[in-house]
Each structure stands twice: as C-alpha cells, then as structure tokens.
Amino acid sequence: MADVSRRVVIVTGGSRGIGRRVAARLAAQGFGVVVGYGADKARAEEAVAQIAAAGGAAVAVGADVADEIAVTELFDAAEREFGGVDVVVHSAGILPLGALADFDLQEFDRVVRTNLRGTFVVDQQAARRLRPGGAIINFSSSVTRFANPGNAAYTATKGAVEAITLVLARELRGRDITVNAVAPGAVDSEMLTQFLQGREEQRAQIAAQSPLERLGTPDDIAEVVEFLAGPARWVNGQVLYANGGAI
C-alpha cells in the first residue's frame, strides 16, 4: 500500500547533474522520488540506489519528455508506486551550440522538441494530475538575459519555458498549485563541461562573472528547487535567477 502521507515528486533529468541533486535532497526531506531519465538507465538506477542507501524511497522510470504517451506512463508509474504526485521538477534539457546563421535546422528541431515541447508535455500532465498543495518547477536559464552569441536555439527555448511557466501559474487559479521556473547561471556540471569542450580556459572567465567569483554547484540550484517544492507557498508565477549575481 502507498503511504498517502508521503509527498511525491517526479524529477525529469533526475539521473545526473542538477536533477540528481534535486532528487537526493527531496528524498532526504521525506519525498517519494520518481527519477525520470531519457536513455541512461544505469545512471538512473545508481541515483535510486544512493537514495535508498540514505534511507529514502525512489524508483527510476524512463521517459522521453516530448512523448505524451511516455510522460503519461511516467505519471502513471508515480501514482502506482506512491499513490499520487505533488511536485514535478522538470530539469531535462539539451544544450547544443552554434551561430544562428549556420545552425542545422534538424538540430534546431531537436532542441525545440526536447526543451520546449518537453516542458509543454510534462507541464500538461502535471496540470492535470497534481494534488492540491503541489508545485511545478520548470528549468529556464540565465542565458535568457546574457544573450550569448552561439546560443540562439537554447536561449529561444528557455524564453518559451518562462512564458509557459507564467501562463500556467495563472491557469491553475483555485487549485493551490504553484508554478515557477529556476534560471541557473553557470553550474559546474556535465552540461558545462560539454559546453567548454576544447575551451577549458574559459572556465575561470565564466566563474569571474559572478561577484562571488565561483561557478555554481548542483547543490546551489537544488537548494532553490527544494525551497520552491516545500515552504515557498507564496512564491508563484516567478522566474528565480540563481546565478550568484552574474547579471
């Protein structure tokens, strides 16, 4: 039997990076955690094992976030395992780079499918199925303010994520569900490592952009998500820029 007193969270992109830290922190707070993953089942099961070793409860469920059938099954699995869903943290995303003039349009479609359609599909299920007192937490990025050359595709999708977040917060009037987005700056994660491939000298330059003179960590961002998932009931329809003051 599911523990109906336990709050339940689905974390997409929960097998690595920021999503993995979010899953671990919320599990430590007593959440039942569904670790959503795209392709790397082994990493997701490793994340679940670490949560279990720390005394938490978690399961790994694979789903393409842009596939409405797969996302429906992701929510079904959460309800079967834990009895319902209270919080959705949608951290899954991809970051391909390239100047707009030369950007491959098939690659552009892939970015839009994962980052934008994926957010729409996940939020759609969340809007239909979250219990009262719940929270939807999307991931934008501080690049929407930086306007970095070579980042048009990713930046465009994250701007759209912010728009969806603000609209959905208002559409859920009367449901006691908050909808917010977290917009990280540069975080020392696998995504940043891929971004800096062949340009490692830029790491120090990026870190220096913040008055705190360091890169963010996955735990820095997970802390913000934890706040929005729990005590922050009066924060709604907002984009929180977590970037150490880089802008």
Tab-separated table of C-alpha atoms in Angstrom, residues 105-212:
chain	number	residue	atom	x	y	z
A	105	LEU	CA	17.615	23.105	-38.687
A	106	GLN	CA	17.238	19.429	-37.828
A	107	GLU	CA	19.299	20.119	-34.712
A	108	PHE	CA	17.091	23.132	-34.010
A	109	ASP	CA	14.008	20.900	-34.222
A	110	ARG	CA	15.639	18.507	-31.745
A	111	VAL	CA	16.295	21.337	-29.273
A	112	VAL	CA	12.729	22.603	-29.599
A	113	ARG	CA	11.339	19.094	-29.221
A	114	THR	CA	13.255	18.356	-26.024
A	115	ASN	CA	13.367	21.730	-24.290
A	116	LEU	CA	10.113	23.348	-25.382
A	117	ARG	CA	7.722	20.555	-26.354
A	118	GLY	CA	9.113	18.512	-23.452
A	119	THR	CA	8.213	21.263	-20.997
A	120	PHE	CA	4.745	21.637	-22.505
A	121	VAL	CA	4.058	17.892	-22.356
A	122	VAL	CA	5.369	17.435	-18.794
A	123	ASP	CA	3.536	20.523	-17.542
A	124	GLN	CA	0.342	19.358	-19.215
A	125	GLN	CA	0.339	16.109	-17.265
A	126	ALA	CA	1.327	17.949	-14.095
A	127	ALA	CA	-1.540	20.404	-14.507
A	128	ARG	CA	-3.992	17.535	-14.879
A	129	ARG	CA	-2.724	15.348	-12.074
A	130	LEU	CA	-1.008	17.220	-9.241
A	131	ARG	CA	-2.705	17.154	-5.867
A	132	PRO	CA	-3.638	20.389	-4.040
A	133	GLY	CA	-0.664	21.946	-2.302
A	134	GLY	CA	1.594	20.907	-5.144
A	135	ALA	CA	4.305	22.658	-7.120
A	136	ILE	CA	5.545	22.657	-10.703
A	137	ILE	CA	9.155	23.768	-11.088
A	138	ASN	CA	10.471	24.246	-14.603
A	139	PHE	CA	14.050	24.963	-15.617
A	140	SER	CA	14.886	28.053	-17.602
A	141	SER	CA	18.399	29.520	-17.757
A	142	SER	CA	20.115	32.822	-17.111
A	143	VAL	CA	21.154	32.785	-20.781
A	144	THR	CA	17.804	34.444	-21.486
A	145	ARG	CA	19.415	37.581	-20.052
A	146	PHE	CA	23.012	37.005	-21.147
A	147	ALA	CA	22.171	36.752	-24.892
A	148	ASN	CA	25.407	34.872	-25.557
A	149	PRO	CA	26.406	34.546	-29.226
A	150	GLY	CA	26.192	30.961	-30.437
A	151	ASN	CA	23.341	30.125	-28.094
A	152	ALA	CA	20.248	31.237	-30.016
A	153	ALA	CA	18.454	27.878	-30.168
A	154	TYR	CA	18.808	27.037	-26.488
A	155	THR	CA	18.036	30.597	-25.401
A	156	ALA	CA	14.892	30.694	-27.523
A	157	THR	CA	13.539	27.516	-25.951
A	158	LYS	CA	14.273	28.736	-22.437
A	159	GLY	CA	12.499	32.023	-23.102
A	160	ALA	CA	9.487	29.969	-24.138
A	161	VAL	CA	9.758	27.883	-20.952
A	162	GLU	CA	9.468	31.078	-18.928
A	163	ALA	CA	6.365	32.093	-20.872
A	164	ILE	CA	4.725	28.712	-20.275
A	165	THR	CA	5.542	28.934	-16.580
A	166	LEU	CA	3.924	32.331	-16.105
A	167	VAL	CA	0.800	31.424	-18.076
A	168	LEU	CA	0.315	28.089	-16.320
A	169	ALA	CA	0.601	29.680	-12.876
A	170	ARG	CA	-2.442	31.770	-13.762
A	171	GLU	CA	-4.347	28.949	-15.438
A	172	LEU	CA	-4.174	26.913	-12.217
A	173	ARG	CA	-6.061	29.534	-10.221
A	174	GLY	CA	-8.006	27.902	-7.392
A	175	ARG	CA	-6.004	24.648	-7.431
A	176	ASP	CA	-3.454	25.565	-4.702
A	177	ILE	CA	-0.598	24.638	-7.049
A	178	THR	CA	2.387	26.930	-7.563
A	179	VAL	CA	4.260	27.159	-10.860
A	180	ASN	CA	7.741	28.673	-11.008
A	181	ALA	CA	10.933	28.425	-13.008
A	182	VAL	CA	14.530	28.338	-11.854
A	183	ALA	CA	17.057	30.015	-14.160
A	184	PRO	CA	20.570	28.857	-13.225
A	185	GLY	CA	23.722	30.586	-14.319
A	186	ALA	CA	26.915	28.665	-14.981
A	187	VAL	CA	26.909	25.491	-12.884
A	188	ASP	CA	29.883	23.144	-12.559
A	189	SER	CA	28.140	20.151	-14.097
A	190	GLU	CA	28.378	17.752	-17.025
A	191	MET	CA	26.487	20.219	-19.220
A	192	LEU	CA	29.066	22.941	-18.569
A	193	THR	CA	31.904	20.502	-19.236
A	194	GLN	CA	30.365	19.693	-22.618
A	195	PHE	CA	29.850	23.408	-23.273
A	196	LEU	CA	33.536	24.112	-22.562
A	197	GLN	CA	34.884	21.179	-24.538
A	198	GLY	CA	38.092	22.389	-26.144
A	199	ARG	CA	37.860	25.747	-24.366
A	200	GLU	CA	38.718	24.948	-20.762
A	201	GLU	CA	40.498	28.269	-20.306
A	202	GLN	CA	37.072	29.923	-20.298
A	203	ARG	CA	36.085	28.212	-17.040
A	204	ALA	CA	37.894	30.830	-14.930
A	205	GLN	CA	36.453	33.646	-17.044
A	206	ILE	CA	32.920	32.367	-16.556
A	207	ALA	CA	33.455	31.944	-12.815
A	208	ALA	CA	34.704	35.524	-12.571
A	209	GLN	CA	31.427	36.887	-13.972
A	210	SER	CA	29.794	36.366	-10.587
A	211	PRO	CA	30.623	38.733	-7.696
A	212	LEU	CA	31.020	35.550	-5.659
